[in-house]
PDB file of C-alpha atoms in Angstrom:
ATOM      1  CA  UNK A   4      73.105  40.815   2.051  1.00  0.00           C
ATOM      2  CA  UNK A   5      72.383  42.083   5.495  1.00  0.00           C
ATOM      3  CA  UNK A   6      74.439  44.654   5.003  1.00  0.00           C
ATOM      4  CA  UNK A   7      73.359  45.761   1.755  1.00  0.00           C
ATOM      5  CA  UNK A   8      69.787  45.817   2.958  1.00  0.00           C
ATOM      6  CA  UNK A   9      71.103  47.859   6.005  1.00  0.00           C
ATOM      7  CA  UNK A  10      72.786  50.649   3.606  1.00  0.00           C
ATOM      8  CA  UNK A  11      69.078  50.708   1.324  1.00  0.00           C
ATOM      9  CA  UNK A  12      67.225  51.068   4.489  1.00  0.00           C
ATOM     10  CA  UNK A  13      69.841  54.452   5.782  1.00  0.00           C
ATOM     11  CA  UNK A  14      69.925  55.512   2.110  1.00  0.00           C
ATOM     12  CA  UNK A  15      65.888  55.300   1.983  1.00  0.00           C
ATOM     13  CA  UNK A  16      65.588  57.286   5.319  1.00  0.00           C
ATOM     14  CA  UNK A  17      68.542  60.087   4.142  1.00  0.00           C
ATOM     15  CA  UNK A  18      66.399  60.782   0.790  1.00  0.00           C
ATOM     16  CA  UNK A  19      62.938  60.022   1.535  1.00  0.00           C
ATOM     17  CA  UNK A  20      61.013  62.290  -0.744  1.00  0.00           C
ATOM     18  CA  UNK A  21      63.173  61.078  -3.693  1.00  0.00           C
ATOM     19  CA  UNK A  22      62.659  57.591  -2.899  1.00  0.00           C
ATOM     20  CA  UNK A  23      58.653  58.058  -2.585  1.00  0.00           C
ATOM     21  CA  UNK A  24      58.822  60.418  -5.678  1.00  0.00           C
ATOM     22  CA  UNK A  25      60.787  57.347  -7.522  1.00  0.00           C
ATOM     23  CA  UNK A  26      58.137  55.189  -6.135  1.00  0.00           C
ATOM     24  CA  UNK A  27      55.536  57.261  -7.839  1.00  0.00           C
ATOM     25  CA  UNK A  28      57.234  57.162 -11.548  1.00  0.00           C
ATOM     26  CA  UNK A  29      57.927  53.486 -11.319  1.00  0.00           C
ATOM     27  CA  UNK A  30      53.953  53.375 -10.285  1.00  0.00           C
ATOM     28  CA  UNK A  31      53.075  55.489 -13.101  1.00  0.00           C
ATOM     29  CA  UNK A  32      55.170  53.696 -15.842  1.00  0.00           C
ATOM     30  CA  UNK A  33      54.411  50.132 -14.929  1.00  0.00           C
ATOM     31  CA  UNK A  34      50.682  51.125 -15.147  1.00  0.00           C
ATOM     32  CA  UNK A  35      51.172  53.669 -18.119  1.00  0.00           C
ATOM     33  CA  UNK A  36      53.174  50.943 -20.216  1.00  0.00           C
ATOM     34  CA  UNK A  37      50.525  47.700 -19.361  1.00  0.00           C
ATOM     35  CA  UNK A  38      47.302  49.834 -19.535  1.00  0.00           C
ATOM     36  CA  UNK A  39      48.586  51.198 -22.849  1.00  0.00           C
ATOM     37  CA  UNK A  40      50.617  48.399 -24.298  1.00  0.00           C
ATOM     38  CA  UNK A  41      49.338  45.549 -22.830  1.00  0.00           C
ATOM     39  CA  UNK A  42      47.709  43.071 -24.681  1.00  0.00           C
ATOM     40  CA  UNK A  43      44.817  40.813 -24.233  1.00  0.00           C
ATOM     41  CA  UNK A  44      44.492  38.065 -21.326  1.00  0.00           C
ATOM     42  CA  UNK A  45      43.068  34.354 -22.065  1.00  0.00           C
ATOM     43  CA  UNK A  46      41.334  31.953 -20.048  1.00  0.00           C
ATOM     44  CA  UNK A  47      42.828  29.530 -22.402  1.00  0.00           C
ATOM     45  CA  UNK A  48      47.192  28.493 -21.641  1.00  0.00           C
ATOM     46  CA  UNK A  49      48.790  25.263 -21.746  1.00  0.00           C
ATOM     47  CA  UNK A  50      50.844  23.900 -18.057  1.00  0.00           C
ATOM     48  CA  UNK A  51      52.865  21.587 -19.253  1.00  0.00           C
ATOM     49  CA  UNK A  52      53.914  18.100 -17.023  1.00  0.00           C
ATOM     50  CA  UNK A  53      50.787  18.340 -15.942  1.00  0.00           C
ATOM     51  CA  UNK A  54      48.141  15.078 -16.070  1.00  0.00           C
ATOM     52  CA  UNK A  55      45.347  17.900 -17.329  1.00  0.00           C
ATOM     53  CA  UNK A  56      47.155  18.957 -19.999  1.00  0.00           C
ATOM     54  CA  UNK A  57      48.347  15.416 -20.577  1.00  0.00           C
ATOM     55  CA  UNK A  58      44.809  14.769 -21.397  1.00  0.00           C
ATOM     56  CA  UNK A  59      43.801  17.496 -23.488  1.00  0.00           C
ATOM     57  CA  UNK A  60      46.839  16.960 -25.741  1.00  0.00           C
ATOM     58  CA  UNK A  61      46.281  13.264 -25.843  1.00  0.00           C
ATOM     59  CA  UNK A  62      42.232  14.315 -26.798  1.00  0.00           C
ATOM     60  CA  UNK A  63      43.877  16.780 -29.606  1.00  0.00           C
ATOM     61  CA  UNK A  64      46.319  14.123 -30.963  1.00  0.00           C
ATOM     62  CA  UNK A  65      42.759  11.080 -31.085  1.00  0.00           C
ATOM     63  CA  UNK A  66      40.008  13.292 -31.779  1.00  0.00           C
ATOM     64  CA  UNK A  67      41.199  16.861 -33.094  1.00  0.00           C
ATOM     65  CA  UNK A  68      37.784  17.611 -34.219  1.00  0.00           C
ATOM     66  CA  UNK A  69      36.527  17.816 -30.782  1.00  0.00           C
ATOM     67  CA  UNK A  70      39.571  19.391 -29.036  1.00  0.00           C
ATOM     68  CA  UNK A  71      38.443  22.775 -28.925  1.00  0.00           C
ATOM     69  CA  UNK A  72      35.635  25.245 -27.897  1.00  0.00           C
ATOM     70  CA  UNK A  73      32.021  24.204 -28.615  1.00  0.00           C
ATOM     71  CA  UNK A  74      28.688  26.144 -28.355  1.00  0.00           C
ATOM     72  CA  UNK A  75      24.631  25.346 -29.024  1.00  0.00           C
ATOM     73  CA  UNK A  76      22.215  27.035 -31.001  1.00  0.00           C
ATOM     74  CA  UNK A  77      19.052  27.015 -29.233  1.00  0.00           C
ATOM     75  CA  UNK A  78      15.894  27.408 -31.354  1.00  0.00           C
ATOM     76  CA  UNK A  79      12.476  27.303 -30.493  1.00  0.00           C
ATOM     77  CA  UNK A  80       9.246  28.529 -31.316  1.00  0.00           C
ATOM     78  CA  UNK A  81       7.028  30.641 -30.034  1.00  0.00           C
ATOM     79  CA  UNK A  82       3.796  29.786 -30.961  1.00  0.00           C
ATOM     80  CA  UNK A  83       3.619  26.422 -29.772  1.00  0.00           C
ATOM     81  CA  UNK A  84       4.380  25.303 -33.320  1.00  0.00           C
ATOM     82  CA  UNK A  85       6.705  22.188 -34.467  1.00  0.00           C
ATOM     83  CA  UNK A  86      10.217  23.219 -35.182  1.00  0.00           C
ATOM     84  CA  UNK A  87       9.573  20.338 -38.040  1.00  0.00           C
ATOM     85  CA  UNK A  88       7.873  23.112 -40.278  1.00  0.00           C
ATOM     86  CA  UNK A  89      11.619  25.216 -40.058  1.00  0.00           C
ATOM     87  CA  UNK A  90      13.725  22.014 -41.109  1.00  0.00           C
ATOM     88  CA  UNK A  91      15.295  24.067 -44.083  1.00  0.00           C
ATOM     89  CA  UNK A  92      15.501  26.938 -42.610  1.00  0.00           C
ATOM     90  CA  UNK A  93      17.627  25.337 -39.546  1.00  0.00           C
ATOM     91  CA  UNK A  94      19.761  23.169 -42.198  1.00  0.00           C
ATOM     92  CA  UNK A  95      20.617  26.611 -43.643  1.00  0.00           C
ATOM     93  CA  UNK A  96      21.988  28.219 -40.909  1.00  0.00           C
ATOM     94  CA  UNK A  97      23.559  25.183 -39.842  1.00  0.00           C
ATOM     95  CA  UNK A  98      25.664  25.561 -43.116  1.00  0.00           C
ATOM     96  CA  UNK A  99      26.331  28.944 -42.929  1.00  0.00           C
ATOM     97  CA  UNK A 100      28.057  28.573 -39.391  1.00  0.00           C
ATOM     98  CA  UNK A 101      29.974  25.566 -40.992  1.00  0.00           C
ATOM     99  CA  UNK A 102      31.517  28.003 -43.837  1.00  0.00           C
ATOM    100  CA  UNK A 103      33.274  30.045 -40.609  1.00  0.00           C
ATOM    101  CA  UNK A 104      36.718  29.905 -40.612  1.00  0.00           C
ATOM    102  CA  UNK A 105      37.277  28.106 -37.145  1.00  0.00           C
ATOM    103  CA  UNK A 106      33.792  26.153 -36.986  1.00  0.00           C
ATOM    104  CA  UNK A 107      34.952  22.310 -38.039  1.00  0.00           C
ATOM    105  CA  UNK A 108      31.659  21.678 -37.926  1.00  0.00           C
ATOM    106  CA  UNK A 109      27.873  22.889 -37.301  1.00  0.00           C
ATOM    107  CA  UNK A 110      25.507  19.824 -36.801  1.00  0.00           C
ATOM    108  CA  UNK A 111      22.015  20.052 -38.548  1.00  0.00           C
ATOM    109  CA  UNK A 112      19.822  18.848 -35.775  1.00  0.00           C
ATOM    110  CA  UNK A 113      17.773  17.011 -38.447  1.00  0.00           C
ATOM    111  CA  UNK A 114      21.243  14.910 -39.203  1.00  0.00           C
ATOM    112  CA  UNK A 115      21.577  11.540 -39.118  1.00  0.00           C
ATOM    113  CA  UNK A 116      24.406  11.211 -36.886  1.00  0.00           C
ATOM    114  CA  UNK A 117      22.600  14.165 -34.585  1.00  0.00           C
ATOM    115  CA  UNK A 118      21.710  12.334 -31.083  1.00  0.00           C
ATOM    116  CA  UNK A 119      19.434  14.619 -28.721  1.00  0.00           C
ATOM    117  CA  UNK A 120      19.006  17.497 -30.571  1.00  0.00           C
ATOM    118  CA  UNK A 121      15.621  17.699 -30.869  1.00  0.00           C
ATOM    119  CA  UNK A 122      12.951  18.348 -27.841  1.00  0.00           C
ATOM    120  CA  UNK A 123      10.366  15.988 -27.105  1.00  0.00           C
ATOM    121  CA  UNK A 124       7.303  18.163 -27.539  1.00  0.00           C
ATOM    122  CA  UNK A 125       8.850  18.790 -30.959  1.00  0.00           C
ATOM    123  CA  UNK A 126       9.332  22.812 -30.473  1.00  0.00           C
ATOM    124  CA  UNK A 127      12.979  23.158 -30.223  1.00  0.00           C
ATOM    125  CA  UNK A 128      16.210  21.665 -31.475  1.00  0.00           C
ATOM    126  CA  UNK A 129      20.013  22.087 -30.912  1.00  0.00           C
ATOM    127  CA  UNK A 130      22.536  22.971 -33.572  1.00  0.00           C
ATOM    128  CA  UNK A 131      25.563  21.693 -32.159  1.00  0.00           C
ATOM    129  CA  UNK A 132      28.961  23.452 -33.236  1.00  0.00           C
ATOM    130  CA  UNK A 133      32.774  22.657 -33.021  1.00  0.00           C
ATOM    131  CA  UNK A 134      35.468  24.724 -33.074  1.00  0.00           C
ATOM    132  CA  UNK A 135      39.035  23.916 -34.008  1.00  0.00           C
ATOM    133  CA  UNK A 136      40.725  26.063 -31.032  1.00  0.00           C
ATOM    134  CA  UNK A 137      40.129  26.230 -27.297  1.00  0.00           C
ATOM    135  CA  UNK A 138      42.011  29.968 -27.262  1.00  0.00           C
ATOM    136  CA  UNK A 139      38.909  32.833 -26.697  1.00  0.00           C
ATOM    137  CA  UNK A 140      41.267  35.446 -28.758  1.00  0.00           C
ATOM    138  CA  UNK A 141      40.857  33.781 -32.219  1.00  0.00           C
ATOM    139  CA  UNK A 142      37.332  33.066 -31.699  1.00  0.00           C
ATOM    140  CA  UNK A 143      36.445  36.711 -31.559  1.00  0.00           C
ATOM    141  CA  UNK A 144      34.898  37.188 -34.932  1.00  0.00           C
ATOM    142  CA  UNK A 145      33.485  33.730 -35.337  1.00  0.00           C
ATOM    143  CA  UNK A 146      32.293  34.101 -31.784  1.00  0.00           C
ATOM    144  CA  UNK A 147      29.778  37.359 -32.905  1.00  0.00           C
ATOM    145  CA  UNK A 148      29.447  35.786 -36.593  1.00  0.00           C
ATOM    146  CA  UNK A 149      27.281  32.382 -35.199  1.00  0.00           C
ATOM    147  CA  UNK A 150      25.149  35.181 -33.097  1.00  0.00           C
ATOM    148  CA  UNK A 151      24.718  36.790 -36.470  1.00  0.00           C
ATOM    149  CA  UNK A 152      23.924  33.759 -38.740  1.00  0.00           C
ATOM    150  CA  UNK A 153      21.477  32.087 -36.153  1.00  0.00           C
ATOM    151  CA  UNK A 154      19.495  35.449 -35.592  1.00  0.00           C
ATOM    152  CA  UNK A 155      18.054  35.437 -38.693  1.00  0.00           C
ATOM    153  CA  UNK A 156      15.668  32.930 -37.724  1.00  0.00           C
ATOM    154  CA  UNK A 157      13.992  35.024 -34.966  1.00  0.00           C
ATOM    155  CA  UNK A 158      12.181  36.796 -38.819  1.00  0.00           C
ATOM    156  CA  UNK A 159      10.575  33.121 -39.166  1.00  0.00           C
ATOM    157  CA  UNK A 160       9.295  33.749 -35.953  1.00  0.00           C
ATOM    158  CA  UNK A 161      11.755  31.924 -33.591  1.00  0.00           C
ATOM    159  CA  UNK A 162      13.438  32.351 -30.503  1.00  0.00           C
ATOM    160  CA  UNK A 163      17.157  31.703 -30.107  1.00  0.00           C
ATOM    161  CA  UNK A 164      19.290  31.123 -27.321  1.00  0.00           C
ATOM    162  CA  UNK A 165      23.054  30.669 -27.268  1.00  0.00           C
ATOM    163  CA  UNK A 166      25.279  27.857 -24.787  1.00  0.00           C
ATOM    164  CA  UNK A 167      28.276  25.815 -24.292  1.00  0.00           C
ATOM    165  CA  UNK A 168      32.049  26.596 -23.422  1.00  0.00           C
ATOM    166  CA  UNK A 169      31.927  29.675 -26.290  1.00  0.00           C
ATOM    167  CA  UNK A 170      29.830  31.458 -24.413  1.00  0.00           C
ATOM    168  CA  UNK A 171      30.406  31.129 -20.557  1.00  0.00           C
ATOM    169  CA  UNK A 172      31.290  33.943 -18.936  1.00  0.00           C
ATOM    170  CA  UNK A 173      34.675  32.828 -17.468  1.00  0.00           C
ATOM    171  CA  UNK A 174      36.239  36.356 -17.086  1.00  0.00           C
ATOM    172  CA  UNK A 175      37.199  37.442 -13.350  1.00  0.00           C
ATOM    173  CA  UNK A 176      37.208  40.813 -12.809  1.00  0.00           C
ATOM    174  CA  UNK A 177      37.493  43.015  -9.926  1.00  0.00           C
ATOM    175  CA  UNK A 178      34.420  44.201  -8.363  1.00  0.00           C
ATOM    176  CA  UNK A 179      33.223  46.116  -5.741  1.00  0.00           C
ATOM    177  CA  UNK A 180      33.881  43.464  -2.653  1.00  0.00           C
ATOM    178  CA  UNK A 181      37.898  44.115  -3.516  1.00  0.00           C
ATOM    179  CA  UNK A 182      37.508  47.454  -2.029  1.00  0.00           C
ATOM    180  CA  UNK A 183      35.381  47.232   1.179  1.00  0.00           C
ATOM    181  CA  UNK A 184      37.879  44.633   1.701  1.00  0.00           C
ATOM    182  CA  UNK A 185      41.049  47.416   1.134  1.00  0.00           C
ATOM    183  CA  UNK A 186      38.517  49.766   3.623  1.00  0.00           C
ATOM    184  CA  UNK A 187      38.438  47.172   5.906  1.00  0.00           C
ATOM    185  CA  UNK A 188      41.677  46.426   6.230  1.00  0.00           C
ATOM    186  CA  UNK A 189      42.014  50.243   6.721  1.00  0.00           C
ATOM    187  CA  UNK A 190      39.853  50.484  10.139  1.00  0.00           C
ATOM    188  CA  UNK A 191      41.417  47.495  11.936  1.00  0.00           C
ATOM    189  CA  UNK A 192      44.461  49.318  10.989  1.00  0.00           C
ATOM    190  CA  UNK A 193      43.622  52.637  12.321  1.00  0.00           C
ATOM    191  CA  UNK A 194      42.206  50.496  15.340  1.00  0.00           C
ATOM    192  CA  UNK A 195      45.410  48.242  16.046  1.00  0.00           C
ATOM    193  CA  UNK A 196      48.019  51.326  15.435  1.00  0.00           C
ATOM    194  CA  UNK A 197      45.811  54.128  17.182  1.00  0.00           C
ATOM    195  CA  UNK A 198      47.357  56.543  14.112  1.00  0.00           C
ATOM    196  CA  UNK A 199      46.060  57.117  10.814  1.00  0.00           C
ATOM    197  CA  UNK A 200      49.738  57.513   9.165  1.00  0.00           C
ATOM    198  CA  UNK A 201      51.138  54.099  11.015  1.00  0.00           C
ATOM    199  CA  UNK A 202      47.729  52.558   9.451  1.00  0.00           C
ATOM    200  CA  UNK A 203      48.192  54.525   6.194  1.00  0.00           C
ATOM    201  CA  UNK A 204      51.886  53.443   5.513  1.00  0.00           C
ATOM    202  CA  UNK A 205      51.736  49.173   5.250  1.00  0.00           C
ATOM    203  CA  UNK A 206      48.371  49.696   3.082  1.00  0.00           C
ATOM    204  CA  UNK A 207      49.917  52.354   0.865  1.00  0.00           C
ATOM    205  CA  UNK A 208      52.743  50.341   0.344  1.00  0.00           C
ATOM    206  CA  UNK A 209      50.542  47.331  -0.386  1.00  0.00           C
ATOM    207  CA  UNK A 210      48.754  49.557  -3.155  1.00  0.00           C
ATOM    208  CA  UNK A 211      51.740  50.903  -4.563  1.00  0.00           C
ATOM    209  CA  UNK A 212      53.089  47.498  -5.310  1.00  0.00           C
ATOM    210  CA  UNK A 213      50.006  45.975  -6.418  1.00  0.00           C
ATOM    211  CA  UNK A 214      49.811  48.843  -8.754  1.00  0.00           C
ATOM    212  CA  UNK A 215      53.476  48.069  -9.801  1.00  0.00           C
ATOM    213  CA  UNK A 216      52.578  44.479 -10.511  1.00  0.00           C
ATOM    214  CA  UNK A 217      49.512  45.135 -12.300  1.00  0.00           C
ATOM    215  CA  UNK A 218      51.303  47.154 -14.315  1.00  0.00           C
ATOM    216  CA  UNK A 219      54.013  44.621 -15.659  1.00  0.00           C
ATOM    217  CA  UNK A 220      51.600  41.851 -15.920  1.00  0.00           C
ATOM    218  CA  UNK A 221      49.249  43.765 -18.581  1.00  0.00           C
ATOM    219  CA  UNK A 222      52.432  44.557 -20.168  1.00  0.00           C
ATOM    220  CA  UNK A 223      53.521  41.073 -20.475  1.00  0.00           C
ATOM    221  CA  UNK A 224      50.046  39.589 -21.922  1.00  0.00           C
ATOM    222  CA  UNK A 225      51.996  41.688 -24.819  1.00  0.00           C
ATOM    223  CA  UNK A 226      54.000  38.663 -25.163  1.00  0.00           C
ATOM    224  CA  UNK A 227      52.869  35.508 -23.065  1.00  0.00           C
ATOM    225  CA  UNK A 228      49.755  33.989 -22.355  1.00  0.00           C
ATOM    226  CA  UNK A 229      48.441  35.041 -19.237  1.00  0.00           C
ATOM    227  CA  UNK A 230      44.941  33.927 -17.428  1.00  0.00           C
ATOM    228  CA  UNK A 231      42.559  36.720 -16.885  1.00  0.00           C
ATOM    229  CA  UNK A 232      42.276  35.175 -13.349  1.00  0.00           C
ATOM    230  CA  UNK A 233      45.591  36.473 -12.917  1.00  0.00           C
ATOM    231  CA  UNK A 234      44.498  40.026 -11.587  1.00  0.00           C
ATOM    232  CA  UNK A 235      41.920  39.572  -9.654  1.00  0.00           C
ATOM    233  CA  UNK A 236      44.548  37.262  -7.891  1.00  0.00           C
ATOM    234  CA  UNK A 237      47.132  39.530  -7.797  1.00  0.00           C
ATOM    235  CA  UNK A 238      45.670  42.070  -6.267  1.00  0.00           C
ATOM    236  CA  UNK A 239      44.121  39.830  -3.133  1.00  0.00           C
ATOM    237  CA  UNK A 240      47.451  38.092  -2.564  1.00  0.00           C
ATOM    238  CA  UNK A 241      49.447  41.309  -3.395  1.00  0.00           C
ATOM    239  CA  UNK A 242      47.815  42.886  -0.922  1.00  0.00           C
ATOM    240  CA  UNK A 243      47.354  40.932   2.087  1.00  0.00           C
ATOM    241  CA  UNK A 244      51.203  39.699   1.963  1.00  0.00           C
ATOM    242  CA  UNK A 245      52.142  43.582   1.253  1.00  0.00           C
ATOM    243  CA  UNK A 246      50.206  44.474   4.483  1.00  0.00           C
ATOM    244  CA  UNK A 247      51.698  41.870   6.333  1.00  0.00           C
ATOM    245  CA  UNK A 248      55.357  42.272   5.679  1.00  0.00           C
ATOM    246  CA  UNK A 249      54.930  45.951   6.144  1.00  0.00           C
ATOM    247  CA  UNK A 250      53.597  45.556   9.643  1.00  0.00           C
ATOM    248  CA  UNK A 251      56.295  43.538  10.598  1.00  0.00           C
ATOM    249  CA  UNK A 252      58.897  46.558   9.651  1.00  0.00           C
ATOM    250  CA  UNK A 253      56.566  49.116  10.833  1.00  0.00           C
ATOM    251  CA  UNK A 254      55.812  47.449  14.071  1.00  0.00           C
ATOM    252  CA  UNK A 255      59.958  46.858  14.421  1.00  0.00           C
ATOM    253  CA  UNK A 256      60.726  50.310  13.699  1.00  0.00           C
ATOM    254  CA  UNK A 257      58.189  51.811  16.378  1.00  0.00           C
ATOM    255  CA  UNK A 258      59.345  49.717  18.847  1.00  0.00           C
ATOM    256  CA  UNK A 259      62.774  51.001  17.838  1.00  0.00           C
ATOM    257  CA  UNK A 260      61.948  54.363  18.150  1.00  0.00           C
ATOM    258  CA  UNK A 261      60.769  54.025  21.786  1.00  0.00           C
ATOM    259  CA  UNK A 262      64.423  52.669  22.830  1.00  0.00           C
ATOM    260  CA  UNK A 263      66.592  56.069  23.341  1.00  0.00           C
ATOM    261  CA  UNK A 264      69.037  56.479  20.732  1.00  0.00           C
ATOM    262  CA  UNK A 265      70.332  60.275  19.028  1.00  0.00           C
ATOM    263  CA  UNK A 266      68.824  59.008  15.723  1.00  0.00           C
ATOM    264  CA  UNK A 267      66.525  57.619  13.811  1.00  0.00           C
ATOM    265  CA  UNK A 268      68.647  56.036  11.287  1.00  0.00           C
ATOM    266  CA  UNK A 269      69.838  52.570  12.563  1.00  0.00           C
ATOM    267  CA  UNK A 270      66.323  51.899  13.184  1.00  0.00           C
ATOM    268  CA  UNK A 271      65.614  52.892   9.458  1.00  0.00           C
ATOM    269  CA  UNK A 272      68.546  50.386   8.290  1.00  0.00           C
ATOM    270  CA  UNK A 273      67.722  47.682  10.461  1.00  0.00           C
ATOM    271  CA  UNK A 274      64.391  47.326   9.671  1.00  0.00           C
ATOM    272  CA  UNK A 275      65.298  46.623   6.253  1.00  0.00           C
ATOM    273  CA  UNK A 276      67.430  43.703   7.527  1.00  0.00           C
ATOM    274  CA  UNK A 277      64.597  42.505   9.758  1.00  0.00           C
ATOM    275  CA  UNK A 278      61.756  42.035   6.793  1.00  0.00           C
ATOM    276  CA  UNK A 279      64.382  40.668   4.355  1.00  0.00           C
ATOM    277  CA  UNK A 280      64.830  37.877   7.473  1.00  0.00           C
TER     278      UNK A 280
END
């Protein structure tokens, strides 16, 4: 193995530009192929062994009804008025929501076996809806379709509010803070090395295989279920272990280059042995 890395490390040096150049197609593709054939990440994947997912299974198995996604209707007036006077009106869209295809069932707050669904003052009440699946990709339409159904009270003069596990906002995305964190890295960089290139080369490689990664794992959503948490971690581990291992091989290789020698390329090779170690 030693030697092997030793040969990719001379081989690298000897043809740099096509290495980089090869670099920058496998960069291209990875991203080309998951940004354009990628498919669609969910909060929602099973870990089997696991005591949670014991749990939920055992909860699907004894009470299916309640094993997936729920939300609340929220309705209230606006006048001050008793939601009383919109019973039917409330029992209707309860039934509506109950005729969706994943809905197992929409609870008319007015119910008998409804517990807490109605305020105290006697302005607002809950509908209280279960859905047969936990997985955010199947809920899509059914997910816009409760929106639809409940809005139709706000012409009797209501207000309505949407809750529960349908409707959190459990995406993780990457934001602004990602990148003064990248620019950051880049100063104490330029500060430790005294060079803009030395600094330049760990985080460039750091990029470039973050990018790679990204890349495949879009790709694979294709196929698997993949958390949408996923990215946001890939990129903060990708980089900061990408960084590091680089400055290992860069730091080896200038130190290397200070010793006299008539060229550069055992330096090249070895560091490739060193960051395998």
């Amino acid at each position: 193995m030693a030697l092997l890395l030793y040969r990719i490390g001379r081989f690298s040096f000897r043809h740099a530009w096509q290495v980089l150049v090869s670099w920058l197609v496998v960069f291209a593709a990875a991203l080309g192929l998951g940004l354009g054939l990628g498919g669609q990440m969910n909060e929602s994947f099973e870990i089997p062994g696991s005591e949670s997912q014991d749990a939920l299974d055992r909860l699907a198995q004894v009470f299916p009804e309640v094993a997936g996604l729920s939300a609340q209707v929220v309705i209230e007036t606006t006048d001050g008025s008793a939601i009383d006077t919109h019973r039917d009106e409330l029992a209707q869209v309860a039934s509506d929501i109950s005729d969706l295809e994943h809905v197992t069932q929409a609870l008319d707050p007015y119910s008998e076996y409804a517990t807490g669904t109605l305020s105290d003052d006697g302005e607002a009440a809950i509908i209280q809806v279960q859905f047969d699946t936990d997985m955010m990709d199947k809920l899509g339409d059914d997910k816009q379709n409760v929106v639809d159904i409940a809005e139709t009270l706000a012409d009797d003069g209501l207000r309505v509010e949407f809750g529960g596990t349908l409707y959190q906002d459990i995406t993780y995305g990457l934001t602004v803070t990602e990148a003064i964190g990248v620019a950051f890295a880049a100063i104490v960089l330029i500060v430790a090395f005294g060079s803009v290139l030395a600094a330049g080369l760990p985080l460039g490689s750091a990029l470039m295989a973050v990018g790679v990664t990204m890349g495949v794992l879009l790709f694979v959503t294709r196929f698997v279920v993949v958390s949408n948490a996923s990215p946001l971690l890939a990129v903060m581990i990708g980089i900061a272990v990408g960084i590091d291992y680089a400055l290992f091989i860069l730091s080896r290789h200038r130190n290397q280059l200070a010793k006299p020698r008539s060229t550069d390329e055992p330096s090249a090779g070895g560091v490739g042995v060193m960051g395998a170690a």
